[in-house]
Amino acid sequence: MNDIALADIARNLLDGALWTLGLSLTSFALGGLAGLAVLFARIARHPLPRRLAQGYIEVFQGTPLLMQLFIIFFGGGLIGLEIQPWLAAALGLTLFTSAYLGEIWRGCVEAIPKGQWEASASLAMTPLEQMRHVILPQALRIAIAPTVGFSVQVVKGTAVTSIIGFVELTKTGSMLANATFQPFLVFGLVALGYFALCYPLSAYSRILERKIHGARAH
Amino acid sequence: MAYAFDFSAVLEHRDALLAGTGRTLLLTGIGAVAGLALGIAGAACRAWRLAPFDRIFAVYVELIRNTPFLVQLFFIFFGLPALGARLDEWQAAILAVVINLGAYSTEIIRAGIEATPRGQIEAAQSLAMTRPQMFRHVVLPPALARVWPAVCSQVVIVMLGTSVCSQIAAEELTFAANFIQSRNFRAFETYFTVTAIYFLLALAVRQALILAGPQQRGRRPK
């Protein structure tokens, strides 16, 4: 009897975990694209896009993800849009991700020595060519470790979307805990599920970090 | 569809907003003090490889940093009573914040401790300092000063994260928002106002922490 219950719980949680995984991948991919736009605005020559991007980043880093989701979820109704939880979840997490990745990547671009810009400028490269051929290839190497590290924050962020009714791992867990009266077991398994998703990413980002630091020491 | 914004419907409930803000700050404050104390203890155990605590803290840090705060909160509030530990919503919220911040600050402070120059330790040893004395007077203060900006960021992140404590009915700022919007049905205005309050809180808390925190000393004069 108990074994069957456990198998049921596990199967349902696995379903929830797939939604968590799907939402994480979507937000990370779309957030990465939008993050590139934020990065380019953040390092633009003209002060206007630079300030706008800075404000964007500050707002998303200075307010709770839950509030961002609430505003999207309830704000859509204002302009007559019926926003489904999954859409609000994906949109909210994408914006959140883009702000953080934009800022992380800016740090990577600025870590490239000024001389690289000057040298490529002296070769009569346009700013776009400088970015494309000289700066980004080097910045990319530095960016991989913190980007992988940040993906853990995205996976953990998806848990908050359960509050606006998106049925992922945490929401599945809440429903199962109510149905089975075994919250200790269920939330323990939920935590394990997140750990299984996140730990490999954190461990990998640490390995990458060590590699880069090792390479720089030479 | 034309929509008339009505923020006065939100400001009517300023008492609830004020109370919620106060409780969010209180939760963050208690959590920060206890969480940092836990982090200092953890960092000392990790940096000095104090068996078996170094292992215990290593596992704790990995577990907490790789699971969402919301799940930790649910586990504490809904799960622990199964073991006979019944906590009310505030005790659960505070415990969750302390455990969460403790894990992050263990890692942050450990990085500061490990950056201590070898000569400082040797100098302290040559003065016949005991290990606890050395930690208290030579290692910890500059280590904290070194990583203080990261500590401030983490406290702000944790404060924004407490927003989900409304889910276990802890009556903090987000709980106040949910309460207000269920009264006036002005969801957008309510959440917008509360988001703005969080934003200002984040700025203020960071500034206050930076000003109140340890300053890096011993820099070469310019």
XYZ file of C-alpha atoms in Angstrom:
440
model
C 0.000 0.000 0.000
C 2.694 2.399 1.084
C 4.924 1.332 -1.784
C 2.239 2.094 -4.338
C 1.676 5.499 -2.777
C 5.381 6.221 -2.976
C 5.528 5.168 -6.623
C 2.565 7.430 -7.380
C 4.165 10.351 -5.617
C 7.424 9.796 -7.468
C 5.718 9.565 -10.858
C 3.765 12.779 -10.313
C 6.839 14.607 -9.092
C 8.749 13.470 -12.149
C 6.035 15.001 -14.326
C 6.360 18.238 -12.379
C 10.139 18.138 -12.706
C 9.789 17.926 -16.493
C 7.782 21.167 -16.469
C 10.431 22.759 -14.266
C 13.090 21.631 -16.708
C 11.105 22.873 -19.712
C 10.474 26.261 -18.151
C 14.133 26.570 -17.114
C 15.408 25.770 -20.606
C 12.936 28.146 -22.259
C 13.720 31.006 -19.892
C 17.439 30.425 -20.138
C 17.419 30.344 -23.951
C 15.111 33.338 -24.423
C 16.657 35.192 -21.491
C 20.081 34.631 -23.037
C 18.981 36.201 -26.327
C 17.363 39.144 -24.552
C 20.429 39.329 -22.307
C 22.608 39.878 -25.379
C 20.427 42.853 -26.274
C 20.776 44.156 -22.702
C 24.549 43.678 -22.933
C 24.825 45.648 -26.165
C 22.627 48.426 -24.794
C 24.677 48.459 -21.595
C 27.996 48.996 -23.410
C 26.670 51.255 -26.173
C 28.489 54.479 -27.043
C 25.347 56.582 -26.693
C 24.367 57.271 -23.054
C 20.618 56.758 -23.607
C 20.596 52.984 -24.262
C 23.244 52.633 -21.565
C 21.045 54.329 -18.953
C 17.939 52.450 -20.038
C 19.726 49.122 -19.747
C 21.116 50.121 -16.361
C 17.632 51.006 -15.117
C 16.250 47.749 -16.492
C 18.907 45.750 -14.667
C 18.427 47.671 -11.422
C 14.669 47.161 -11.457
C 14.907 43.418 -12.017
C 17.700 42.966 -9.491
C 16.066 45.242 -6.927
C 12.568 43.745 -6.797
C 11.312 40.262 -5.878
C 10.775 37.821 -8.723
C 7.372 37.061 -7.217
C 6.295 40.716 -7.631
C 7.530 40.722 -11.239
C 5.400 37.664 -11.906
C 2.365 39.165 -10.173
C 2.629 42.360 -12.218
C 2.838 40.418 -15.498
C 0.123 37.976 -14.481
C -2.335 40.596 -13.241
C -1.138 43.463 -15.407
C -2.008 41.581 -18.589
C -5.660 41.772 -17.629
C -5.445 45.563 -17.717
C -4.733 45.647 -21.427
C -7.380 43.011 -22.041
C -5.027 40.070 -22.347
C -5.902 36.824 -20.668
C -2.448 35.711 -19.550
C -2.071 32.051 -18.685
C 0.188 31.090 -15.791
C 2.694 29.343 -18.078
C 2.976 32.439 -20.267
C 3.423 34.785 -17.306
C 5.952 32.363 -15.854
C 7.989 32.124 -19.063
C 7.825 35.863 -19.735
C 8.707 36.828 -16.154
C 11.630 34.432 -15.906
C 12.910 35.453 -19.338
C 13.009 39.119 -18.343
C 14.587 38.253 -14.986
C 17.222 36.094 -16.690
C 18.012 38.711 -19.333
C 18.713 41.376 -16.700
C 21.123 39.170 -14.767
C 22.871 37.696 -17.812
C 23.216 41.154 -19.375
C 25.010 42.364 -16.244
C 27.166 39.238 -15.896
C 28.248 39.473 -19.519
C 28.991 43.184 -19.236
C 31.477 42.319 -16.526
C 33.090 39.800 -18.864
C 33.346 42.276 -21.729
C 34.820 44.908 -19.431
C 37.367 42.413 -18.164
C 38.988 42.453 -21.598
C 41.987 44.788 -21.411
C 41.568 48.225 -22.995
C 44.605 47.564 -25.158
C 42.606 44.993 -27.109
C 40.109 47.685 -28.112
C 42.908 50.093 -28.987
C 44.834 47.514 -30.989
C 41.805 46.487 -33.000
C 40.844 50.126 -33.529
C 44.320 50.794 -34.857
C 43.663 48.062 -37.435
C 40.778 50.251 -38.654
C 38.132 47.833 -37.426
C 34.650 49.249 -36.917
C 33.226 48.861 -33.391
C 31.074 45.978 -34.608
C 34.081 44.200 -36.089
C 36.021 44.797 -32.898
C 33.274 43.124 -30.911
C 32.816 40.299 -33.379
C 36.457 39.372 -33.952
C 38.403 40.560 -30.936
C 36.362 41.243 -27.818
C 33.505 38.694 -27.817
C 35.629 35.610 -28.521
C 37.762 36.435 -25.482
C 34.831 37.545 -23.307
C 32.974 34.325 -24.140
C 35.702 32.253 -22.521
C 35.441 34.206 -19.279
C 31.641 34.204 -19.443
C 31.030 30.466 -19.565
C 31.624 29.699 -15.885
C 29.438 32.482 -14.396
C 26.746 31.807 -17.015
C 26.533 28.137 -16.075
C 26.566 29.209 -12.432
C 23.658 31.557 -13.016
C 21.592 28.818 -14.670
C 21.182 27.413 -11.143
C 19.396 30.642 -10.175
C 17.048 30.205 -13.138
C 16.124 26.656 -12.123
C 15.533 27.779 -8.542
C 13.578 30.801 -9.770
C 11.062 28.542 -11.510
C 9.856 27.410 -8.068
C 8.346 30.857 -7.492
C 6.106 30.445 -10.548
C 4.161 27.829 -8.584
C 2.646 30.766 -6.675
C 0.899 32.131 -9.771
C -0.444 28.655 -10.480
C 2.055 27.160 -12.895
C 2.132 23.442 -12.151
C 5.816 22.570 -11.973
C 7.779 20.628 -9.375
C 6.985 22.791 -6.321
C 3.280 23.130 -7.150
C 3.025 19.391 -7.782
C 4.666 18.896 -4.405
C 2.180 21.180 -2.631
C -0.760 19.372 -4.190
C 0.682 15.957 -3.339
C 1.443 17.016 0.228
C -2.183 18.054 0.658
C -3.487 14.862 -0.887
C -1.232 12.373 0.857
C -0.666 14.057 4.247
C 3.015 13.236 3.877
C 4.574 16.681 3.581
C 7.913 15.603 5.028
C 8.378 12.926 2.398
C 6.952 14.945 -0.473
C 8.881 18.176 0.138
C 11.997 16.138 0.836
C 11.623 14.551 -2.601
C 10.882 17.930 -4.178
C 14.085 19.344 -2.674
C 15.993 16.311 -3.960
C 14.546 16.907 -7.416
C 15.865 20.478 -7.494
C 19.177 19.309 -6.108
C 19.459 16.739 -8.891
C 18.853 19.483 -11.467
C 21.087 22.127 -9.894
C 24.039 20.308 -8.377
C 25.556 19.161 -11.679
C 25.344 22.743 -12.947
C 27.051 24.223 -9.868
C 29.720 21.545 -9.904
C 30.348 22.109 -13.612
C 30.618 25.863 -13.187
C 33.193 25.334 -10.432
C 35.241 23.079 -12.694
C 35.095 25.670 -15.464
C 36.151 28.402 -13.073
C 39.152 26.412 -11.938
C 40.136 25.729 -15.539
C 40.072 29.411 -16.447
C 42.019 30.448 -13.381
C 44.520 27.695 -14.078
C 44.916 28.823 -17.672
C 45.465 32.416 -16.594
C 48.213 31.527 -14.170
C 50.480 30.517 -17.059
C -10.059 48.988 -23.234
C -9.471 52.136 -21.279
C -8.335 51.554 -17.759
C -8.410 54.229 -15.100
C -5.574 53.802 -12.654
C -6.567 54.293 -9.075
C -3.643 54.325 -6.688
C -5.678 55.962 -3.936
C -7.412 52.610 -3.487
C -4.010 51.249 -2.526
C -2.910 54.147 -0.366
C -6.080 53.781 1.668
C -4.404 50.711 3.105
C -1.156 52.426 4.025
C -1.323 51.014 7.546
C -1.195 47.489 6.138
C 1.648 48.481 3.806
C 3.588 50.039 6.660
C 3.084 47.041 8.927
C 4.108 44.683 6.128
C 7.219 46.728 5.376
C 8.151 46.680 9.051
C 7.756 42.925 9.282
C 9.755 42.338 6.096
C 12.556 44.459 7.550
C 12.357 42.710 10.908
C 12.470 39.276 9.274
C 15.451 40.370 7.188
C 17.209 41.934 10.171
C 16.883 38.924 12.462
C 17.716 36.604 9.594
C 20.780 38.636 8.635
C 22.263 38.751 12.138
C 21.710 35.064 12.898
C 22.495 33.981 9.322
C 25.808 35.842 9.324
C 26.723 34.377 12.714
C 26.038 30.920 11.286
C 28.045 31.827 8.204
C 31.037 32.941 10.272
C 30.950 29.687 12.244
C 30.635 27.685 9.034
C 33.420 29.587 7.319
C 35.764 29.028 10.266
C 35.034 25.284 10.266
C 35.504 25.056 6.512
C 38.632 27.171 6.293
C 40.374 25.355 9.153
C 39.068 21.907 8.193
C 37.648 21.304 11.663
C 36.465 17.696 11.409
C 33.675 16.691 11.322
C 32.091 20.145 11.085
C 33.869 21.039 7.849
C 32.157 18.114 6.107
C 28.802 18.863 7.693
C 28.960 22.492 6.583
C 30.098 21.488 3.086
C 27.046 19.257 2.639
C 24.748 21.889 4.169
C 26.047 24.598 1.839
C 25.576 22.442 -1.263
C 22.087 21.333 -0.235
C 20.852 24.848 0.458
C 22.490 26.545 -2.515
C 21.061 24.001 -4.937
C 17.418 24.095 -3.806
C 14.902 26.970 -3.980
C 14.181 29.050 -0.885
C 10.450 28.398 -1.346
C 10.980 24.636 -1.087
C 13.171 25.074 1.999
C 10.412 27.163 3.548
C 7.726 24.569 2.726
C 9.897 21.765 4.027
C 10.391 23.576 7.330
C 6.797 24.743 7.733
C 4.854 21.754 6.389
C 7.398 18.946 6.599
C 9.089 19.339 9.981
C 5.884 18.969 12.048
C 5.951 15.308 10.957
C 9.058 14.985 13.136
C 7.278 16.676 16.017
C 8.791 20.140 15.452
C 5.755 22.373 15.088
C 6.688 25.946 14.188
C 4.396 28.905 13.685
C 4.698 30.856 10.435
C 7.150 33.423 11.836
C 9.409 30.859 13.442
C 9.432 28.920 10.171
C 10.121 32.032 8.104
C 12.978 33.158 10.369
C 14.478 29.671 10.484
C 14.307 29.402 6.691
C 15.996 32.788 6.215
C 18.737 31.962 8.720
C 19.443 28.573 7.146
C 19.427 30.036 3.652
C 21.627 33.036 4.387
C 23.877 30.910 6.589
C 24.785 28.715 3.624
C 25.530 31.581 1.249
C 27.479 33.582 3.811
C 29.529 30.512 4.761
C 30.851 30.459 1.202
C 31.269 34.217 0.934
C 33.107 34.614 4.252
C 35.232 31.537 3.602
C 36.512 33.205 0.447
C 37.459 36.232 2.578
C 39.214 34.094 5.179
C 41.164 32.154 2.579
C 42.484 35.393 1.141
C 44.269 36.160 4.428
C 47.957 36.731 3.694
C 50.213 34.043 5.119
C 52.355 36.677 6.859
C 49.425 37.830 8.976
C 48.998 34.341 10.393
C 52.718 33.993 11.005
C 52.818 37.363 12.736
C 49.910 36.347 14.971
C 51.617 33.037 15.787
C 54.829 34.834 16.665
C 52.824 36.867 19.161
C 51.784 33.555 20.777
C 48.129 34.116 19.985
C 45.838 31.156 20.453
C 43.798 30.030 17.470
C 40.544 31.640 18.686
C 42.395 34.889 19.444
C 43.962 34.848 16.031
C 40.586 34.260 14.408
C 38.876 36.970 16.427
C 41.540 39.669 16.062
C 43.595 38.930 12.970
C 41.648 36.810 10.516
C 37.954 37.671 10.818
C 37.846 41.504 10.750
C 39.798 41.959 7.507
C 38.090 38.904 5.972
C 34.656 40.414 6.646
C 35.760 43.791 5.320
C 37.088 42.134 2.157
C 33.816 40.399 1.302
C 31.390 42.931 2.798
C 30.000 44.114 -0.584
C 29.102 40.500 -1.431
C 27.517 40.055 1.995
C 25.389 43.175 1.427
C 24.210 41.874 -1.954
C 23.307 38.532 -0.453
C 21.290 40.135 2.356
C 19.369 42.187 -0.226
C 18.736 39.052 -2.323
C 17.452 37.273 0.781
C 15.205 40.211 1.663
C 13.631 40.138 -1.801
C 13.285 36.380 -1.462
C 11.279 36.696 1.772
C 8.444 37.797 -0.503
C 7.468 34.114 -0.822
C 6.945 33.833 2.958
C 3.454 35.146 2.250
C 2.757 31.591 1.058
C 2.898 30.243 4.599
C 0.778 33.197 5.781
C 3.626 35.151 7.377
C 2.168 38.649 7.276
C 5.007 40.492 5.589
C 4.917 42.977 2.730
C 3.736 40.592 -0.001
C 1.081 39.238 2.319
C -0.100 42.831 2.765
C -0.190 43.202 -1.026
C -2.326 40.089 -1.429
C -4.604 41.288 1.348
C -5.031 44.729 -0.200
C -5.694 43.480 -3.703
C -8.295 41.039 -2.406
C -10.090 44.036 -0.857
C -9.947 46.565 -3.676
C -9.495 44.266 -6.702
C -6.850 46.708 -7.941
C -4.260 44.016 -8.511
C -1.978 45.964 -10.827
C -1.848 49.160 -8.758
C -1.324 47.185 -5.574
C 1.510 45.027 -6.877
C 3.077 47.973 -8.633
C 3.115 50.009 -5.418
C 4.495 47.137 -3.381
C 7.157 46.416 -6.003
C 8.210 50.060 -5.744
C 8.430 49.707 -1.952
C 10.657 46.637 -2.330
C 12.838 48.533 -4.764
C 13.322 51.418 -2.337
C 13.925 48.971 0.512
C 16.605 47.218 -1.524
C 18.396 50.513 -2.180
C 18.091 51.656 1.431
C 19.116 48.339 2.996
C 22.166 48.062 0.761
C 23.268 51.631 1.548
C 22.709 51.148 5.265
C 24.658 47.895 5.305
C 27.551 49.351 3.369
C 27.757 52.348 5.704
C 27.373 50.267 8.862
C 29.713 47.511 7.765
C 33.437 47.083 8.295
C 35.652 49.208 6.081
C 38.779 47.817 4.533
C 41.740 49.172 6.433
C 45.430 49.119 5.892
C 45.247 50.183 2.282
C 48.256 52.014 1.092
C 47.698 55.765 1.439
C 47.340 57.588 -1.839
